[in-house]
Amino acid sequence: MDAHLPVMVAETLDLLAVGRGGLFVDVTLGLGGHSEAILEASPHARLVGVDRDPRALELAARRLERFGDRVRFAHANFHQLEPALAGLGIDRVAGVLADLGVSSMQLDTPERGFSFRFDAPLDMRMGLAERTAADLVNEASEGELEMIIRDFGEEMQARRIARAIVRARQEEGPIETTGQLKRLVERVKGSRPGDREGRVDPATRVFQALRIAVNEELAGLEGFLDQTIDLLEADGRLVVISYHSLEDRIVKNTLRDAARGEIDRVTGRAHSETQLIEVLTRKPLRPTEAEVERNPRSRSARLRAARRI
Ligand SMILES: C[S@@+](CC[C@H](N)C(=O)[O-])C[C@H]1O[C@@H](n2cnc3c(N)ncnc32)[C@H](O)[C@@H]1O
């Protein structure tokens, strides 16, 4: 088992149609696993690697050094993709890949505070976002916390957990560490350390919710997809891999709307010139059983792809 394996690589290369060559953009460079596969698969491919996390850019740059000037890098949030590429003189691309979420490097670095496997400061920032998870937990109102935990964590006990957070910070002082938050959630849920809800730890949903809120993960996704559709050349490809249903729903709906185009109010038909893409995955692709066994992180992956018309 190797936690650093990129997810659904064969499917990604196939749907990006990498063999044609051209300029590809990996907007979630991470450790550079997918980028490396793209550059290896086609000697005619060039690549721009984008990440909001400067540490990821450093590590990936080392991994991809041997590809020389076929690779360039940009430090940016992908909701600013268009200006980031314009800064490199790029306004048309052959393909864009987004492998959403956190990287194994981010999860496995204790002081980044993403994981309750380590007791560490409650940080969770992927990039240079201003508020840490601790700021959010200690400053947000009870209502805001409840909404975050319910909407981004799909956690049934959001109200009780939000109330317990506010009471704990009033009575016992600020909640500063992943361990403090994990124990609080376990206390509210009446679970003992090590208890699991099906396959997930009782604190998983609360941690996911805070991570999404701190990094504003859903807010920029739709804008990114719209910008990408504008950037793709004819027959250019978009591949998005998501890891939870909230992201996948945004991807699915945005692609569906761009494929359908604007409907004429009189005839009820779509204006064909407003149909921008063809969706290549009627249902999201899932990793094979063999891949999940090899790389458990791929378990919840859903891949959707589209082609610019
Ligand atoms: C799942 S990892 C990508 C792993 C990569 N495909 C590989 O093979 O190594 C996701 C990466 O995307 C970055 N990321 C997440 N949201 C981002 C955003 N809005 N803009 C730019 N980078 C983002 C994270 O910092 C993280 O490094």
mmCIF file of C-alpha atoms and ligand atoms in Angstrom:
data_model
loop_
_atom_site.group_PDB
_atom_site.id
_atom_site.type_symbol
_atom_site.label_atom_id
_atom_site.label_comp_id
_atom_site.label_asym_id
_atom_site.label_seq_id
_atom_site.Cartn_x
_atom_site.Cartn_y
_atom_site.Cartn_z
ATOM 1 C CA MET A 1 0.000 0.000 0.000
ATOM 2 C CA ASP A 2 1.438 3.341 -1.022
ATOM 3 C CA ALA A 3 -0.451 6.431 0.129
ATOM 4 C CA HIS A 4 1.251 8.564 -2.522
ATOM 5 C CA LEU A 5 -0.124 6.729 -5.546
ATOM 6 C CA PRO A 6 -2.141 8.980 -7.856
ATOM 7 C CA VAL A 7 -5.782 7.936 -8.251
ATOM 8 C CA MET A 8 -7.395 6.516 -11.445
ATOM 9 C CA VAL A 9 -4.383 7.305 -13.607
ATOM 10 C CA ALA A 10 -5.217 5.099 -16.616
ATOM 11 C CA GLU A 11 -8.750 6.526 -16.815
ATOM 12 C CA THR A 12 -7.401 10.076 -16.469
ATOM 13 C CA LEU A 13 -4.830 9.697 -19.266
ATOM 14 C CA ASP A 14 -7.387 8.109 -21.536
ATOM 15 C CA LEU A 15 -10.064 10.771 -21.020
ATOM 16 C CA LEU A 16 -7.568 13.637 -21.284
ATOM 17 C CA ALA A 17 -6.496 12.057 -24.602
ATOM 18 C CA VAL A 18 -2.914 12.782 -23.627
ATOM 19 C CA GLY A 19 -1.514 10.927 -26.653
ATOM 20 C CA ARG A 20 -2.387 13.922 -28.869
ATOM 21 C CA GLY A 21 0.176 16.047 -27.052
ATOM 22 C CA GLY A 22 -0.414 19.746 -26.410
ATOM 23 C CA LEU A 23 -0.544 21.825 -23.258
ATOM 24 C CA PHE A 24 -2.158 20.271 -20.186
ATOM 25 C CA VAL A 25 -2.860 21.952 -16.862
ATOM 26 C CA ASP A 26 -2.900 20.044 -13.592
ATOM 27 C CA VAL A 27 -4.649 22.497 -11.268
ATOM 28 C CA THR A 28 -4.125 20.303 -8.190
ATOM 29 C CA LEU A 29 -0.487 19.411 -8.648
ATOM 30 C CA GLY A 30 -0.035 17.957 -5.128
ATOM 31 C CA LEU A 31 2.923 15.600 -5.181
ATOM 32 C CA GLY A 32 2.939 15.603 -8.974
ATOM 33 C CA GLY A 33 1.802 11.996 -9.460
ATOM 34 C CA HIS A 34 -0.731 12.676 -12.198
ATOM 35 C CA SER A 35 1.513 15.275 -13.836
ATOM 36 C CA GLU A 36 4.366 12.805 -13.988
ATOM 37 C CA ALA A 37 2.067 10.229 -15.615
ATOM 38 C CA ILE A 38 0.897 12.774 -18.227
ATOM 39 C CA LEU A 39 4.449 13.796 -19.122
ATOM 40 C CA GLU A 40 5.590 10.188 -19.290
ATOM 41 C CA ALA A 41 2.641 9.083 -21.412
ATOM 42 C CA SER A 42 3.302 11.521 -24.231
ATOM 43 C CA PRO A 43 6.607 13.092 -25.284
ATOM 44 C CA HIS A 44 4.552 15.794 -27.035
ATOM 45 C CA ALA A 45 2.728 16.844 -23.866
ATOM 46 C CA ARG A 46 3.666 19.999 -21.979
ATOM 47 C CA LEU A 47 2.284 20.835 -18.602
ATOM 48 C CA VAL A 48 1.553 23.642 -16.192
ATOM 49 C CA GLY A 49 1.261 22.515 -12.566
ATOM 50 C CA VAL A 50 -0.861 24.694 -10.268
ATOM 51 C CA ASP A 51 -1.344 24.390 -6.515
ATOM 52 C CA ARG A 52 -2.365 26.744 -3.720
ATOM 53 C CA ASP A 53 0.100 25.050 -1.374
ATOM 54 C CA PRO A 54 3.687 26.332 -1.809
ATOM 55 C CA ARG A 55 5.076 23.185 -0.165
ATOM 56 C CA ALA A 56 3.345 20.986 -2.784
ATOM 57 C CA LEU A 57 4.892 23.074 -5.580
ATOM 58 C CA GLU A 58 8.355 22.632 -4.055
ATOM 59 C CA LEU A 59 8.050 18.849 -3.746
ATOM 60 C CA ALA A 60 6.468 18.356 -7.168
ATOM 61 C CA ALA A 61 9.073 20.581 -8.832
ATOM 62 C CA ARG A 62 11.755 18.224 -7.553
ATOM 63 C CA ARG A 63 9.869 15.150 -8.796
ATOM 64 C CA LEU A 64 9.307 16.655 -12.246
ATOM 65 C CA GLU A 65 12.758 18.209 -12.667
ATOM 66 C CA ARG A 66 13.816 15.657 -15.286
ATOM 67 C CA PHE A 67 11.143 16.930 -17.704
ATOM 68 C CA GLY A 68 13.013 20.238 -18.007
ATOM 69 C CA ASP A 69 11.186 23.039 -19.807
ATOM 70 C CA ARG A 70 8.212 20.840 -20.648
ATOM 71 C CA VAL A 71 6.868 21.785 -17.195
ATOM 72 C CA ARG A 72 6.050 25.133 -15.641
ATOM 73 C CA PHE A 73 4.519 25.962 -12.290
ATOM 74 C CA ALA A 74 2.065 28.499 -10.912
ATOM 75 C CA HIS A 75 1.180 29.179 -7.310
ATOM 76 C CA ALA A 76 -2.532 29.946 -7.395
ATOM 77 C CA ASN A 77 -5.972 28.962 -6.264
ATOM 78 C CA PHE A 78 -7.701 27.284 -9.189
ATOM 79 C CA HIS A 79 -10.653 29.637 -8.926
ATOM 80 C CA GLN A 80 -8.162 32.157 -10.346
ATOM 81 C CA LEU A 81 -7.074 29.836 -13.161
ATOM 82 C CA GLU A 82 -7.623 32.229 -16.037
ATOM 83 C CA PRO A 83 -5.470 35.080 -14.627
ATOM 84 C CA ALA A 84 -2.835 32.594 -13.409
ATOM 85 C CA LEU A 85 -2.453 31.169 -16.933
ATOM 86 C CA ALA A 86 -2.653 34.615 -18.533
ATOM 87 C CA GLY A 87 0.368 35.490 -16.367
ATOM 88 C CA LEU A 88 2.252 32.750 -18.245
ATOM 89 C CA GLY A 89 0.969 33.963 -21.623
ATOM 90 C CA ILE A 90 -1.498 31.064 -21.978
ATOM 91 C CA ASP A 91 -5.098 31.404 -23.154
ATOM 92 C CA ARG A 92 -5.802 27.997 -24.788
ATOM 93 C CA VAL A 93 -5.130 24.519 -23.460
ATOM 94 C CA ALA A 94 -5.593 20.907 -24.587
ATOM 95 C CA GLY A 95 -6.692 19.568 -21.239
ATOM 96 C CA VAL A 96 -7.258 20.346 -17.574
ATOM 97 C CA LEU A 97 -7.152 17.952 -14.640
ATOM 98 C CA ALA A 98 -8.466 18.597 -11.116
ATOM 99 C CA ASP A 99 -7.897 15.927 -8.448
ATOM 100 C CA LEU A 100 -9.722 17.642 -5.618
ATOM 101 C CA GLY A 101 -9.196 17.641 -1.876
ATOM 102 C CA VAL A 102 -6.113 17.283 0.289
ATOM 103 C CA SER A 103 -2.924 15.462 -0.643
ATOM 104 C CA SER A 104 -1.429 12.599 1.334
ATOM 105 C CA MET A 105 1.483 14.939 2.116
ATOM 106 C CA GLN A 106 -0.901 17.441 3.716
ATOM 107 C CA LEU A 107 -2.739 14.690 5.634
ATOM 108 C CA ASP A 108 0.454 13.031 6.821
ATOM 109 C CA THR A 109 2.210 16.205 8.028
ATOM 110 C CA PRO A 110 1.060 16.434 11.671
ATOM 111 C CA GLU A 111 1.562 20.189 12.089
ATOM 112 C CA ARG A 112 -0.752 20.951 9.136
ATOM 113 C CA GLY A 113 -3.558 19.848 11.475
ATOM 114 C CA PHE A 114 -5.725 18.024 8.891
ATOM 115 C CA SER A 115 -5.789 14.697 10.655
ATOM 116 C CA PHE A 116 -6.983 13.516 14.040
ATOM 117 C CA ARG A 117 -4.497 10.665 13.807
ATOM 118 C CA PHE A 118 -1.990 13.101 15.346
ATOM 119 C CA ASP A 119 -2.519 15.555 18.179
ATOM 120 C CA ALA A 120 -1.482 18.832 16.558
ATOM 121 C CA PRO A 121 -2.561 22.487 16.265
ATOM 122 C CA LEU A 122 -5.938 22.769 14.567
ATOM 123 C CA ASP A 123 -4.762 24.478 11.356
ATOM 124 C CA MET A 124 -6.055 22.781 8.138
ATOM 125 C CA ARG A 125 -5.051 25.545 5.723
ATOM 126 C CA MET A 126 -4.056 24.172 2.312
ATOM 127 C CA GLY A 127 -2.635 27.457 1.153
ATOM 128 C CA LEU A 128 -2.484 30.974 2.455
ATOM 129 C CA ALA A 129 -6.095 31.211 3.633
ATOM 130 C CA GLU A 130 -6.331 33.600 6.510
ATOM 131 C CA ARG A 131 -8.415 31.719 9.040
ATOM 132 C CA THR A 132 -7.222 28.470 10.578
ATOM 133 C CA ALA A 133 -9.616 25.794 11.751
ATOM 134 C CA ALA A 134 -8.851 26.892 15.332
ATOM 135 C CA ASP A 135 -9.879 30.488 14.485
ATOM 136 C CA LEU A 136 -13.129 29.167 13.063
ATOM 137 C CA VAL A 137 -13.870 26.830 15.960
ATOM 138 C CA ASN A 138 -13.153 29.535 18.547
ATOM 139 C CA GLU A 139 -14.692 32.555 16.827
ATOM 140 C CA ALA A 140 -17.666 31.421 14.732
ATOM 141 C CA SER A 141 -21.144 31.703 16.213
ATOM 142 C CA GLU A 142 -23.014 28.591 17.259
ATOM 143 C CA GLY A 143 -25.318 29.007 14.251
ATOM 144 C CA GLU A 144 -22.421 29.303 11.813
ATOM 145 C CA LEU A 145 -20.708 26.228 13.283
ATOM 146 C CA GLU A 146 -23.916 24.231 13.084
ATOM 147 C CA MET A 147 -24.383 25.199 9.441
ATOM 148 C CA ILE A 148 -20.779 24.320 8.531
ATOM 149 C CA ILE A 149 -20.914 20.951 10.298
ATOM 150 C CA ARG A 150 -24.309 20.079 8.833
ATOM 151 C CA ASP A 151 -23.842 21.342 5.275
ATOM 152 C CA PHE A 152 -20.182 20.468 4.683
ATOM 153 C CA GLY A 153 -19.989 17.398 6.926
ATOM 154 C CA GLU A 154 -23.511 16.045 6.372
ATOM 155 C CA GLU A 155 -23.322 15.315 10.104
ATOM 156 C CA MET A 156 -26.642 14.379 11.755
ATOM 157 C CA GLN A 157 -25.624 15.718 15.176
ATOM 158 C CA ALA A 158 -24.432 19.114 13.935
ATOM 159 C CA ARG A 159 -26.531 21.123 16.382
ATOM 160 C CA ARG A 160 -25.372 19.206 19.471
ATOM 161 C CA ILE A 161 -21.745 19.362 18.381
ATOM 162 C CA ALA A 162 -21.911 23.125 17.650
ATOM 163 C CA ARG A 163 -23.487 23.723 21.048
ATOM 164 C CA ALA A 164 -20.833 21.622 22.788
ATOM 165 C CA ILE A 165 -18.033 23.518 21.009
ATOM 166 C CA VAL A 166 -19.404 26.879 22.159
ATOM 167 C CA ARG A 167 -19.909 25.633 25.727
ATOM 168 C CA ALA A 168 -16.421 24.114 25.878
ATOM 169 C CA ARG A 169 -14.697 27.274 24.637
ATOM 170 C CA GLN A 170 -16.616 29.381 27.175
ATOM 171 C CA GLU A 171 -16.022 27.084 30.121
ATOM 172 C CA GLU A 172 -12.633 25.541 29.398
ATOM 173 C CA GLY A 173 -10.938 28.058 27.086
ATOM 174 C CA PRO A 174 -10.044 27.893 23.389
ATOM 175 C CA ILE A 175 -9.988 24.607 21.457
ATOM 176 C CA GLU A 176 -6.491 24.601 20.012
ATOM 177 C CA THR A 177 -5.701 21.049 18.930
ATOM 178 C CA THR A 178 -7.025 18.231 16.750
ATOM 179 C CA GLY A 179 -7.043 15.989 19.840
ATOM 180 C CA GLN A 180 -9.242 18.386 21.862
ATOM 181 C CA LEU A 181 -11.770 18.588 19.022
ATOM 182 C CA LYS A 182 -11.778 14.845 18.428
ATOM 183 C CA ARG A 183 -12.398 14.138 22.137
ATOM 184 C CA LEU A 184 -15.206 16.707 22.220
ATOM 185 C CA VAL A 185 -16.979 15.085 19.252
ATOM 186 C CA GLU A 186 -16.563 11.650 20.834
ATOM 187 C CA ARG A 187 -18.016 12.980 24.098
ATOM 188 C CA VAL A 188 -21.081 14.441 22.351
ATOM 189 C CA LYS A 189 -21.655 11.249 20.393
ATOM 190 C CA GLY A 190 -21.114 9.102 23.466
ATOM 191 C CA SER A 191 -18.468 7.101 21.623
ATOM 192 C CA ARG A 192 -15.246 5.773 23.062
ATOM 193 C CA PRO A 193 -11.845 6.359 21.455
ATOM 194 C CA GLY A 194 -11.490 3.879 18.595
ATOM 195 C CA ASP A 195 -15.267 3.457 18.023
ATOM 196 C CA ARG A 196 -16.212 3.609 14.346
ATOM 197 C CA GLU A 197 -19.465 4.491 12.561
ATOM 198 C CA GLY A 198 -19.448 1.874 9.866
ATOM 199 C CA ARG A 199 -16.104 2.501 8.211
ATOM 200 C CA VAL A 200 -15.571 6.054 9.425
ATOM 201 C CA ASP A 201 -14.316 7.501 12.701
ATOM 202 C CA PRO A 202 -16.978 9.520 14.625
ATOM 203 C CA ALA A 203 -14.976 12.740 14.156
ATOM 204 C CA THR A 204 -14.433 12.330 10.398
ATOM 205 C CA ARG A 205 -17.421 14.389 9.283
ATOM 206 C CA VAL A 206 -16.641 17.303 11.596
ATOM 207 C CA PHE A 207 -13.033 17.407 10.394
ATOM 208 C CA GLN A 208 -14.149 17.247 6.747
ATOM 209 C CA ALA A 209 -16.619 20.085 7.344
ATOM 210 C CA LEU A 210 -14.029 22.381 8.931
ATOM 211 C CA ARG A 211 -11.505 21.633 6.198
ATOM 212 C CA ILE A 212 -14.014 22.565 3.487
ATOM 213 C CA ALA A 213 -14.957 25.771 5.325
ATOM 214 C CA VAL A 214 -11.362 26.864 6.080
ATOM 215 C CA ASN A 215 -10.285 26.375 2.467
ATOM 216 C CA GLU A 216 -13.568 27.516 0.903
ATOM 217 C CA GLU A 217 -13.370 24.360 -1.158
ATOM 218 C CA LEU A 218 -16.828 24.424 -2.693
ATOM 219 C CA ALA A 219 -17.067 28.161 -3.285
ATOM 220 C CA GLY A 220 -14.488 28.267 -6.081
ATOM 221 C CA LEU A 221 -15.330 25.030 -7.833
ATOM 222 C CA GLU A 222 -18.083 26.211 -10.159
ATOM 223 C CA GLY A 223 -16.100 29.293 -11.220
ATOM 224 C CA PHE A 224 -13.097 27.102 -11.927
ATOM 225 C CA LEU A 225 -15.186 24.792 -14.144
ATOM 226 C CA ASP A 226 -16.622 27.734 -16.106
ATOM 227 C CA GLN A 227 -13.164 29.246 -16.653
ATOM 228 C CA THR A 228 -11.822 25.877 -17.776
ATOM 229 C CA ILE A 229 -14.557 25.429 -20.361
ATOM 230 C CA ASP A 230 -13.579 28.841 -21.796
ATOM 231 C CA LEU A 231 -9.893 27.912 -21.874
ATOM 232 C CA LEU A 232 -10.235 24.564 -23.648
ATOM 233 C CA GLU A 233 -9.418 24.394 -27.359
ATOM 234 C CA ALA A 234 -11.800 22.449 -29.643
ATOM 235 C CA ASP A 235 -11.823 18.802 -28.520
ATOM 236 C CA GLY A 236 -9.949 19.903 -25.366
ATOM 237 C CA ARG A 237 -10.625 17.750 -22.322
ATOM 238 C CA LEU A 238 -11.559 18.284 -18.680
ATOM 239 C CA VAL A 239 -11.195 15.575 -16.023
ATOM 240 C CA VAL A 240 -12.316 16.085 -12.425
ATOM 241 C CA ILE A 241 -11.823 13.574 -9.618
ATOM 242 C CA SER A 242 -13.807 14.300 -6.458
ATOM 243 C CA TYR A 243 -13.957 12.551 -3.117
ATOM 244 C CA HIS A 244 -17.282 13.505 -1.579
ATOM 245 C CA SER A 245 -20.803 13.952 -2.821
ATOM 246 C CA LEU A 246 -20.918 17.731 -2.260
ATOM 247 C CA GLU A 247 -18.100 18.298 -4.753
ATOM 248 C CA ASP A 248 -19.351 15.686 -7.156
ATOM 249 C CA ARG A 249 -22.800 17.282 -7.255
ATOM 250 C CA ILE A 250 -21.340 20.671 -8.234
ATOM 251 C CA VAL A 251 -19.227 19.063 -10.964
ATOM 252 C CA LYS A 252 -22.157 17.038 -12.281
ATOM 253 C CA ASN A 253 -24.567 19.991 -12.402
ATOM 254 C CA THR A 254 -22.095 22.473 -13.881
ATOM 255 C CA LEU A 255 -21.105 20.058 -16.662
ATOM 256 C CA ARG A 256 -24.730 19.173 -17.357
ATOM 257 C CA ASP A 257 -25.669 22.861 -17.727
ATOM 258 C CA ALA A 258 -22.728 23.600 -20.036
ATOM 259 C CA ALA A 259 -23.627 20.580 -22.186
ATOM 260 C CA ARG A 260 -27.315 21.468 -22.389
ATOM 261 C CA GLY A 261 -26.821 25.100 -23.365
ATOM 262 C CA GLU A 262 -29.368 27.898 -23.061
ATOM 263 C CA ILE A 263 -32.953 26.903 -23.741
ATOM 264 C CA ASP A 264 -34.976 29.151 -26.085
ATOM 265 C CA ARG A 265 -37.999 30.413 -24.213
ATOM 266 C CA VAL A 266 -40.216 30.274 -27.292
ATOM 267 C CA THR A 267 -39.256 26.977 -28.919
ATOM 268 C CA GLY A 268 -38.065 25.160 -25.801
ATOM 269 C CA ARG A 269 -34.997 24.017 -27.774
ATOM 270 C CA ALA A 270 -31.400 24.670 -26.823
ATOM 271 C CA HIS A 271 -29.404 27.235 -28.804
ATOM 272 C CA SER A 272 -26.745 24.944 -30.237
ATOM 273 C CA GLU A 273 -24.053 27.654 -30.142
ATOM 274 C CA THR A 274 -24.460 27.765 -26.348
ATOM 275 C CA GLN A 275 -23.816 24.019 -25.970
ATOM 276 C CA LEU A 276 -20.174 24.228 -24.988
ATOM 277 C CA ILE A 277 -19.188 20.691 -24.079
ATOM 278 C CA GLU A 278 -20.064 17.051 -24.442
ATOM 279 C CA VAL A 279 -20.068 15.070 -21.193
ATOM 280 C CA LEU A 280 -17.970 11.922 -21.679
ATOM 281 C CA THR A 281 -19.037 10.134 -18.489
ATOM 282 C CA ARG A 282 -22.779 9.591 -18.235
ATOM 283 C CA LYS A 283 -22.184 8.233 -14.735
ATOM 284 C CA PRO A 284 -19.033 8.990 -12.755
ATOM 285 C CA LEU A 285 -16.280 6.412 -13.165
ATOM 286 C CA ARG A 286 -15.200 4.625 -9.982
ATOM 287 C CA PRO A 287 -11.851 2.992 -9.224
ATOM 288 C CA THR A 288 -11.572 -0.742 -9.807
ATOM 289 C CA GLU A 289 -11.544 -3.095 -6.815
ATOM 290 C CA ALA A 290 -7.896 -3.832 -7.507
ATOM 291 C CA GLU A 291 -7.053 -0.128 -7.280
ATOM 292 C CA VAL A 292 -8.978 0.329 -4.018
ATOM 293 C CA GLU A 293 -7.082 -2.597 -2.555
ATOM 294 C CA ARG A 294 -3.754 -1.176 -3.698
ATOM 295 C CA ASN A 295 -4.597 2.382 -2.702
ATOM 296 C CA PRO A 296 -7.407 2.736 -0.120
ATOM 297 C CA ARG A 297 -7.402 6.531 -0.571
ATOM 298 C CA SER A 298 -9.022 5.954 -3.969
ATOM 299 C CA ARG A 299 -12.064 4.356 -2.310
ATOM 300 C CA SER A 300 -14.419 7.331 -2.562
ATOM 301 C CA ALA A 301 -13.119 8.732 -5.876
ATOM 302 C CA ARG A 302 -15.572 9.670 -8.629
ATOM 303 C CA LEU A 303 -14.246 10.790 -11.983
ATOM 304 C CA ARG A 304 -16.187 12.906 -14.485
ATOM 305 C CA ALA A 305 -14.928 14.123 -17.842
ATOM 306 C CA ALA A 306 -16.008 16.396 -20.667
ATOM 307 C CA ARG A 307 -14.890 17.400 -24.139
ATOM 308 C CA ARG A 308 -15.043 20.962 -25.538
ATOM 309 C CA ILE A 309 -17.136 21.122 -28.674
HETATM 310 C C1 LIG B 1 -5.512 15.217 -3.932
HETATM 311 S S1 LIG B 1 -4.173 16.309 -4.024
HETATM 312 C C2 LIG B 1 -3.556 16.085 -5.631
HETATM 313 C C3 LIG B 1 -2.613 14.931 -5.763
HETATM 314 C C4 LIG B 1 -1.975 14.843 -7.134
HETATM 315 N N1 LIG B 1 -2.939 14.585 -8.176
HETATM 316 C C5 LIG B 1 -0.872 13.791 -7.173
HETATM 317 O O1 LIG B 1 -0.956 12.878 -7.998
HETATM 318 O O2 LIG B 1 0.089 13.904 -6.410
HETATM 319 C C6 LIG B 1 -4.936 17.872 -4.123
HETATM 320 C C7 LIG B 1 -4.005 19.073 -4.208
HETATM 321 O O3 LIG B 1 -4.784 20.147 -4.687
HETATM 322 C C8 LIG B 1 -4.476 21.320 -3.999
HETATM 323 N N2 LIG B 1 -5.678 22.141 -4.031
HETATM 324 C C9 LIG B 1 -6.867 21.887 -3.445
HETATM 325 N N3 LIG B 1 -7.733 22.876 -3.698
HETATM 326 C C10 LIG B 1 -7.084 23.768 -4.490
HETATM 327 C C11 LIG B 1 -7.455 25.005 -5.094
HETATM 328 N N4 LIG B 1 -8.665 25.545 -4.910
HETATM 329 N N5 LIG B 1 -6.543 25.634 -5.872
HETATM 330 C C12 LIG B 1 -5.299 25.109 -6.055
HETATM 331 N N6 LIG B 1 -4.879 23.954 -5.478
HETATM 332 C C13 LIG B 1 -5.768 23.292 -4.717
HETATM 333 C C14 LIG B 1 -4.085 20.861 -2.612
HETATM 334 O O4 LIG B 1 -3.214 21.812 -2.015
HETATM 335 C C15 LIG B 1 -3.407 19.523 -2.892
HETATM 336 O O5 LIG B 1 -2.020 19.684 -3.029
#
